[in-house]
mmCIF file of C-alpha atoms and ligand atoms in Angstrom:
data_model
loop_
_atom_site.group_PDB
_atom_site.id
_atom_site.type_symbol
_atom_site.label_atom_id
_atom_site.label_comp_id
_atom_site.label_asym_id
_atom_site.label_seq_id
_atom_site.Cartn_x
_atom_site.Cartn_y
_atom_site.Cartn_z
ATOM 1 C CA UNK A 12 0.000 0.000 0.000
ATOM 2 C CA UNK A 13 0.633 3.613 -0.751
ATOM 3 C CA UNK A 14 -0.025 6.636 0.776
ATOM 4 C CA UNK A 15 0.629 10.528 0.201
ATOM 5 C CA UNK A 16 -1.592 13.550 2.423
ATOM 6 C CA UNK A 17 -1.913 15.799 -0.509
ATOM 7 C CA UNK A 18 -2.553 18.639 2.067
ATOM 8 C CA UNK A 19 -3.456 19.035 5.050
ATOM 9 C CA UNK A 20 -4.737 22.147 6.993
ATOM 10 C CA UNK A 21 -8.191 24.215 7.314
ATOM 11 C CA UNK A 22 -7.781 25.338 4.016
ATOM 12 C CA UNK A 23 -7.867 22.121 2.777
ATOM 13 C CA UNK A 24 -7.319 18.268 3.201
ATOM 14 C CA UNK A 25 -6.999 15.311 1.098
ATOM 15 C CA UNK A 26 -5.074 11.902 1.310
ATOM 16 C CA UNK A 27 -4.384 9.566 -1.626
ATOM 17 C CA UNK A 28 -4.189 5.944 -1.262
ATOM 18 C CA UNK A 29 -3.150 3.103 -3.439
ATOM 19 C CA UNK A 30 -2.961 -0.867 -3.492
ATOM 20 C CA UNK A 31 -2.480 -3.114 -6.318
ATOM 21 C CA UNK A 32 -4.897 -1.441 -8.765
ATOM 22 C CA UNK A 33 -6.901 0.145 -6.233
ATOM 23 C CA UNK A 34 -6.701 4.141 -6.171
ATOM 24 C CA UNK A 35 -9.149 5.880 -3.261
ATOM 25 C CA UNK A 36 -8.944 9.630 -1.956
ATOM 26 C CA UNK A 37 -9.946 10.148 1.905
ATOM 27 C CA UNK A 38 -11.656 13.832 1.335
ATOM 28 C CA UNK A 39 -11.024 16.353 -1.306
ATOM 29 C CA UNK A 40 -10.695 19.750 0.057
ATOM 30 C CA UNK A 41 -8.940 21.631 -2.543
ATOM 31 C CA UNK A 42 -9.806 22.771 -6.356
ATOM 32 C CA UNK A 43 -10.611 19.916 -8.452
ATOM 33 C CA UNK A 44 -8.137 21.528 -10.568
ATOM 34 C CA UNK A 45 -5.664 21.740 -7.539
ATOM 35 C CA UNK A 46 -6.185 17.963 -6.832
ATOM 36 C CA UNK A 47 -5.301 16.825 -10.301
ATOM 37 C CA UNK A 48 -1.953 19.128 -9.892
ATOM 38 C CA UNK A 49 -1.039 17.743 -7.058
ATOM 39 C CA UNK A 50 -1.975 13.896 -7.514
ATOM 40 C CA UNK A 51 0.138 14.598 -10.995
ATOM 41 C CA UNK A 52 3.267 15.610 -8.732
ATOM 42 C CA UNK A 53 3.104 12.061 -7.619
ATOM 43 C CA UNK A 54 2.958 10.242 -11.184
ATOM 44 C CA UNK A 55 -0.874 9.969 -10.469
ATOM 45 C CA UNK A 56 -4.099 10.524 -12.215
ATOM 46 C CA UNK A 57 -7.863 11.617 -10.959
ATOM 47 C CA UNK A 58 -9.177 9.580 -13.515
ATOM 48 C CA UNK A 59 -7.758 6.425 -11.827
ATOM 49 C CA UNK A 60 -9.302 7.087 -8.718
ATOM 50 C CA UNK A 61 -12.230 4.161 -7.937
ATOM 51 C CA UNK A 62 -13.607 6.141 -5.121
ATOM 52 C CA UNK A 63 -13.690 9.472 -2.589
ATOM 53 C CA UNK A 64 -14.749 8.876 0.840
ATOM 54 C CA UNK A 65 -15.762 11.434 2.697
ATOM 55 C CA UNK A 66 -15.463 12.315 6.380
ATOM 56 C CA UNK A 67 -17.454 14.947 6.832
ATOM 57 C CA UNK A 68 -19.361 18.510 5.287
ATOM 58 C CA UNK A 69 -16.687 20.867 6.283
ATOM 59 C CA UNK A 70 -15.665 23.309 3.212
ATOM 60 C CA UNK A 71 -11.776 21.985 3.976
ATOM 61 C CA UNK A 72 -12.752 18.436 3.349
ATOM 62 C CA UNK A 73 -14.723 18.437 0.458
ATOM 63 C CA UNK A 74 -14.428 21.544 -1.697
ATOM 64 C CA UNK A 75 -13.725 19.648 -4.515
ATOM 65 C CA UNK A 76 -15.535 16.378 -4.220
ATOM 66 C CA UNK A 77 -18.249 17.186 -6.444
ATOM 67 C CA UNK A 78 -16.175 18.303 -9.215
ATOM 68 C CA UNK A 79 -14.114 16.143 -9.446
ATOM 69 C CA UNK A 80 -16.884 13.041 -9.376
ATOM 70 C CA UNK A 81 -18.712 14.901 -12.249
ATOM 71 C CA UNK A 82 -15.612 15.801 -14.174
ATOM 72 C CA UNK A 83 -14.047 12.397 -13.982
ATOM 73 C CA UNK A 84 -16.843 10.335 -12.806
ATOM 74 C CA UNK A 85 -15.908 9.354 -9.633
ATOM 75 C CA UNK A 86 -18.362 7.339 -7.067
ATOM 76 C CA UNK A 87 -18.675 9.097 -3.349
ATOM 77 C CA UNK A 88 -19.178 7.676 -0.409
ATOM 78 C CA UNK A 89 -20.362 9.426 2.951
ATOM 79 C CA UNK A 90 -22.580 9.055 5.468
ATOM 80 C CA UNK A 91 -25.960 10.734 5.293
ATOM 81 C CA UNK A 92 -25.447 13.410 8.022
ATOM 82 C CA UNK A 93 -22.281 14.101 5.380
ATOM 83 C CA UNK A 94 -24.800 13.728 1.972
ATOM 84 C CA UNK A 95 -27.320 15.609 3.479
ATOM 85 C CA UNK A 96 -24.616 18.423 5.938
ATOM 86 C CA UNK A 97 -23.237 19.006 2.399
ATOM 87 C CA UNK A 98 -25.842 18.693 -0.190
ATOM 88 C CA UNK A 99 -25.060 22.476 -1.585
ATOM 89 C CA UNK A 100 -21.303 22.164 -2.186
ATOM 90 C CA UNK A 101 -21.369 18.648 -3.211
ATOM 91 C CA UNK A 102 -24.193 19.442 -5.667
ATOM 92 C CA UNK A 103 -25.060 16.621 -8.350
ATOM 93 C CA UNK A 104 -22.568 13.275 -8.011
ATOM 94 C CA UNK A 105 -21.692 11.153 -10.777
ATOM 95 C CA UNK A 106 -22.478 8.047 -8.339
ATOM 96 C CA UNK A 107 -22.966 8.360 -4.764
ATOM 97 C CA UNK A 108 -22.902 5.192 -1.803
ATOM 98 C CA UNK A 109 -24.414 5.845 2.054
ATOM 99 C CA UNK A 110 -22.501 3.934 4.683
ATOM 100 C CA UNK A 111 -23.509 4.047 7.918
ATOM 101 C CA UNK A 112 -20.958 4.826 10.673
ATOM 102 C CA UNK A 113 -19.282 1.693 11.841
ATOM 103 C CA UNK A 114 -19.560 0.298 8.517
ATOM 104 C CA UNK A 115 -16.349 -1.551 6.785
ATOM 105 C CA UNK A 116 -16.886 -1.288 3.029
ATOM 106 C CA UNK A 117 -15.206 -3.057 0.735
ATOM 107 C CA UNK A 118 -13.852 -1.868 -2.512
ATOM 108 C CA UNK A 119 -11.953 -3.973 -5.063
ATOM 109 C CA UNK A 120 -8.766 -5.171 -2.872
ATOM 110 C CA UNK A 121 -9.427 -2.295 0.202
ATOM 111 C CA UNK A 122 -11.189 -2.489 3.095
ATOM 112 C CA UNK A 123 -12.447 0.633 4.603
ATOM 113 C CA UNK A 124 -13.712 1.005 8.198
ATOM 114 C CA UNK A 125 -15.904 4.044 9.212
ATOM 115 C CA UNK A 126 -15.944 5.186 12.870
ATOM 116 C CA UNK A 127 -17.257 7.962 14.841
ATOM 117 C CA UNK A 128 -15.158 10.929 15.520
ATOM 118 C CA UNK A 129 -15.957 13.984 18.013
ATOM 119 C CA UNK A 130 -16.561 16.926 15.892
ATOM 120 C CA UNK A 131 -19.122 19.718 15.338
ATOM 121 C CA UNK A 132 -20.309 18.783 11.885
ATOM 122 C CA UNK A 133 -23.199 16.339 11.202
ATOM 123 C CA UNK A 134 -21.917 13.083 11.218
ATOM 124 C CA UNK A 135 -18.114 13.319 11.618
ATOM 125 C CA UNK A 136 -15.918 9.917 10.789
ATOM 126 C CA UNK A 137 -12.493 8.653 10.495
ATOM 127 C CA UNK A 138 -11.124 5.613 8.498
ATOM 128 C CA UNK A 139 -9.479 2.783 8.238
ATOM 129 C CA UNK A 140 -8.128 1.550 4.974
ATOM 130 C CA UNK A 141 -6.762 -1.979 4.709
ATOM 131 C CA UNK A 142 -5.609 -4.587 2.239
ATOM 132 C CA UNK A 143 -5.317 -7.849 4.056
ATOM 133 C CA UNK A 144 -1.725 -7.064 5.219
ATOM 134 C CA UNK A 145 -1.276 -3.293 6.063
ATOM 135 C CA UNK A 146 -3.625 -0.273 7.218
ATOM 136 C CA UNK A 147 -3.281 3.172 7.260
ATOM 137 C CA UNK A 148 -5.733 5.083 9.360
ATOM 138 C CA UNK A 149 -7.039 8.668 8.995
ATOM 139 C CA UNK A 150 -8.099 10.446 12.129
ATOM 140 C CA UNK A 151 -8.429 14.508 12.066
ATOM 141 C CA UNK A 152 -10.904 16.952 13.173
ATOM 142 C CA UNK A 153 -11.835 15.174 16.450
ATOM 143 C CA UNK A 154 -12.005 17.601 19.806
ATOM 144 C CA UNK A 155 -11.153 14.549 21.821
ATOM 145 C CA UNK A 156 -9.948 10.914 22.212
ATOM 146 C CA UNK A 157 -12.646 8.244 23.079
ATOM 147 C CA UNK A 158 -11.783 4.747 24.224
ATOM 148 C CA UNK A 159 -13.673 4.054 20.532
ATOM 149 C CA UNK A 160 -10.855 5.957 18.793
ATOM 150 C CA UNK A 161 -8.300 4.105 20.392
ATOM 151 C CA UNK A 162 -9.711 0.659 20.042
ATOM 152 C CA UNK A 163 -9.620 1.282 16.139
ATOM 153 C CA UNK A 164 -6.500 2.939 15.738
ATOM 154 C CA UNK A 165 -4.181 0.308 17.775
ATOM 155 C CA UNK A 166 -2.352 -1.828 15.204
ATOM 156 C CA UNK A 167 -2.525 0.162 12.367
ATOM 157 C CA UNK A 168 0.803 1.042 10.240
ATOM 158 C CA UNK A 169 0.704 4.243 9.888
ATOM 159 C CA UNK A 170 -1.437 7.231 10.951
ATOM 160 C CA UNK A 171 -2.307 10.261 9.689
ATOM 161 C CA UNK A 172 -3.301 11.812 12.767
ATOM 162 C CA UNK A 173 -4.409 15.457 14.041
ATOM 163 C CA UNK A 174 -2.025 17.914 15.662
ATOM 164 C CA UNK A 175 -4.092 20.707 15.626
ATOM 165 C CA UNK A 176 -2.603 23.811 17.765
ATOM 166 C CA UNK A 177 -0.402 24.345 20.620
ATOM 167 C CA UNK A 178 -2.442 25.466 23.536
ATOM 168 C CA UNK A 179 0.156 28.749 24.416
ATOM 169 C CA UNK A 180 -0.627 29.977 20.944
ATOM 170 C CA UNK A 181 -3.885 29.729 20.720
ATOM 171 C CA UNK A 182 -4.055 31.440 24.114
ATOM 172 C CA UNK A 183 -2.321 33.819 22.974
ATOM 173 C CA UNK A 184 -2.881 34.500 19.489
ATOM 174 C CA UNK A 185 -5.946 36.667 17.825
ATOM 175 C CA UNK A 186 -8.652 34.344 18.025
ATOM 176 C CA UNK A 187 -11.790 35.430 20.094
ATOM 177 C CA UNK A 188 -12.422 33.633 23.131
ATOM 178 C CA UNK A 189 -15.431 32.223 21.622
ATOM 179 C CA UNK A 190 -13.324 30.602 18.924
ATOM 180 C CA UNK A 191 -11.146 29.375 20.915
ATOM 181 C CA UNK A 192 -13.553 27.475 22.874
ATOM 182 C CA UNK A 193 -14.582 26.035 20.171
ATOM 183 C CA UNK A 194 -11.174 24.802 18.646
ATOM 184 C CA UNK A 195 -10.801 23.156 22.777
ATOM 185 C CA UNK A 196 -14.024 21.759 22.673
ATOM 186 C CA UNK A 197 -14.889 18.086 22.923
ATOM 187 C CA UNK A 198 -16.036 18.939 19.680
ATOM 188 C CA UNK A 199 -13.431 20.937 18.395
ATOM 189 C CA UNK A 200 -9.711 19.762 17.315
ATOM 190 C CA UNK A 201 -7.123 17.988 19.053
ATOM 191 C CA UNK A 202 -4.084 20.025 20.668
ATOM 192 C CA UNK A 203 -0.175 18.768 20.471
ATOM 193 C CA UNK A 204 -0.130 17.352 23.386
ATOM 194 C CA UNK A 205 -3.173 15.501 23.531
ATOM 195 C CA UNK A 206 -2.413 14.170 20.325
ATOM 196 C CA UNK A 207 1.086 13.148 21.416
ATOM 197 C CA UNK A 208 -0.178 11.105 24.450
ATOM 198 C CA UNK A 209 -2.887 9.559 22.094
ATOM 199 C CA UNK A 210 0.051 9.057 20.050
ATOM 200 C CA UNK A 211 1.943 7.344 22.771
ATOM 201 C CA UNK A 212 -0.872 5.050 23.505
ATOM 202 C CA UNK A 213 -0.718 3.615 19.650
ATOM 203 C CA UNK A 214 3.108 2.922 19.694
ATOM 204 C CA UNK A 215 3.638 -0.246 18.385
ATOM 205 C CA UNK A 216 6.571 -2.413 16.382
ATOM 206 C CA UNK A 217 4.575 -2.810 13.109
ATOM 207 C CA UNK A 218 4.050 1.221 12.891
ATOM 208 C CA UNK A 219 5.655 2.492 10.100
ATOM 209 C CA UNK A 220 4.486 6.233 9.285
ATOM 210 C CA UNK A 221 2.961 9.050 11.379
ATOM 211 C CA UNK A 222 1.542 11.865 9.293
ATOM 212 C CA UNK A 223 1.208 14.873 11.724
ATOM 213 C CA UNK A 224 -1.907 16.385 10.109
ATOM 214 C CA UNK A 225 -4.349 19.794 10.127
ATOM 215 C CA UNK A 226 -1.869 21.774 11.719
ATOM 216 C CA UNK A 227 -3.583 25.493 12.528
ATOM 217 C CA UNK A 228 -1.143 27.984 10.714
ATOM 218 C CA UNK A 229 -2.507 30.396 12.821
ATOM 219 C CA UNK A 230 -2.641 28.383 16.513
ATOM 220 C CA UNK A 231 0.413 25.769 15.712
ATOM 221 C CA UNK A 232 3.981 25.519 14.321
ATOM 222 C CA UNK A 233 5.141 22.468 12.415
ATOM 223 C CA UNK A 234 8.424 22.599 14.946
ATOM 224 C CA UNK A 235 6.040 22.205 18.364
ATOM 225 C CA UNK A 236 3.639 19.621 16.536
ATOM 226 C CA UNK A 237 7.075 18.088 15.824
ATOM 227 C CA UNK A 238 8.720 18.288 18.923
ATOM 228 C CA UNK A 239 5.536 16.881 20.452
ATOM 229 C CA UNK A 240 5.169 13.928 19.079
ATOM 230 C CA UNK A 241 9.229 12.976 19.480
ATOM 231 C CA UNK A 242 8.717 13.492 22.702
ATOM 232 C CA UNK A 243 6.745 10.092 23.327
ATOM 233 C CA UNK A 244 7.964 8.620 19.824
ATOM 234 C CA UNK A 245 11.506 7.466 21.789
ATOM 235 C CA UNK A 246 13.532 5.323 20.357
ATOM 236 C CA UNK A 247 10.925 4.273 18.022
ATOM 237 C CA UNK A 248 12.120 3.707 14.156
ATOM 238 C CA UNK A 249 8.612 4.978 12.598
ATOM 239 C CA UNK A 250 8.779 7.853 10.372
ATOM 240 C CA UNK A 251 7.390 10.665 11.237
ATOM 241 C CA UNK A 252 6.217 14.017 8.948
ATOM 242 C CA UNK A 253 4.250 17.467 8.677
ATOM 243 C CA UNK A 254 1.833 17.263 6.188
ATOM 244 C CA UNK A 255 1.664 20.606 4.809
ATOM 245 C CA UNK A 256 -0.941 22.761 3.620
ATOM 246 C CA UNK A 257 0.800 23.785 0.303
ATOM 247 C CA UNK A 258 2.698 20.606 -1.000
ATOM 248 C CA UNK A 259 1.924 16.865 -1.237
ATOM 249 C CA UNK A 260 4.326 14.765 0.740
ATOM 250 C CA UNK A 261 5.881 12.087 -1.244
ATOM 251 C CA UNK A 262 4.202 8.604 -1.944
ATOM 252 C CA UNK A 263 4.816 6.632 1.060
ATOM 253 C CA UNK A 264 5.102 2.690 1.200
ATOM 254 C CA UNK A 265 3.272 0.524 4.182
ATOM 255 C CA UNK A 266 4.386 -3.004 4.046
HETATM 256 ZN ZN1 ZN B 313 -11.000 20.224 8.874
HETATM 257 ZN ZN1 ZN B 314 -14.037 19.995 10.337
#
């Protein structure tokens, strides 16, 4: 399996993954035009894509969905809070698939698993995407860690996982305290730290990547999500990366 985050951030988030002959995008938050560009950095094509899945109706996550499933006919999947949370930007899909959350779909060679995330959006999930041998799960825009959350993510081989703000900055930096209690909210997004002791919790000899993902530009700096999550990482020989809001990472292997 193969994995790149084509960009992460509140301006906009995708993630490509590949196996065998098996192309998927988690969300599509960007330009469809901005999504072909930067799938084409990587040797890849929209066309090739068998399916988006969609985590939830936020503008970041799924800007371009609907273009690019009309321009390239791609099938969507999403939950109905999601379908019905985003019916306006999505507008007319070329195909379109309700899961329910919990549900593992399977598509070609991938499995995906759904699960519930802690967000203020309809229906908010994360995923799981496996192929019999490796998984990669995807787990942003969640104000807080649930013994659910855990469960899933323990075992997986790499993570692309939410290291939202540092708590200083956001203290101290120009959003109103109304906004901020939102961003700290159960419902919210995860901060460094509590992402680094989730992190901790997941540490295991078969992990192999750990994306840090929708870093605030305003709230966070790539060096403290960074220095976070070394701080429990050890000794540990994963790999770990910012995702960036600007640039696709390279396509990573999970074997
Ligand atoms: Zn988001
Ligand atoms: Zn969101």
């Amino acid at each position: 399996m193969y994995f790149s985050v084509l960009g992460s951030g509140s301006k906009g988030n995708s993630v490509y993954v590949e196996s065998g002959t098996t192309a998927i995008l988690i969300d599509a938050g960007f330009s469809g035009k901005e999504i072909a560009a930067r799938l084409q950095s990587l040797g890849r094509r929209v066309e090739d894509l068998d399916a988006v899945f969609v985590t939830h109706e936020h503008h970041d996550h799924i800007h371009g969905v609907g273009v690019i499933s009309r321009r390239y006919q791609i099938p969507v999947y999403s939950n109905y809070g999601t379908f019905k949370g985003g019916e306006n930007i999505l507008g007319r899909l070329s195909s379109y698939s309700e899961f329910a959350t919990g549900d593992t779909i399977q598509l070609q060679g991938l499995q995906v698993r759904t699960f519930a995330v802690s967000h203020d959006a309809a229906d908010p999930v994360g995923f799981i995407i496996g192929n019999g041998k490796v998984s990669l799960a995807y787990c942003t825009d969640t104000g807080k860690v649930s013994h659910l959350l855990r469960q899933r993510l323990m075992g997986c081989n790499g993570l692309v996982l939410e290291f939202n703000h540092d708590l200083q900055m956001l203290k101290d930096g120009p959003y109103s305290h109304a906004l901020q209690q939102r961003v700290r909210s159960d419902h919210g997004h995860l901060a460094n730290e509590d992402a680094a002791c989730f992190l901790q919790s997941l540490l295991h000899d078969q992990l192999q990547y750990v994306i840090l993902a929708h870093l605030s530009t305003t709230n966070n700096h790539p060096d403290l999500a960074m220095k976070a999550a070394r701080s429990v990482v050890g000794d540990n020989l994963l790999q770990l990366r910012v995702a960036s809001q600007a640039l696709a990472t390279e396509l990573m292997p999970l074997k």
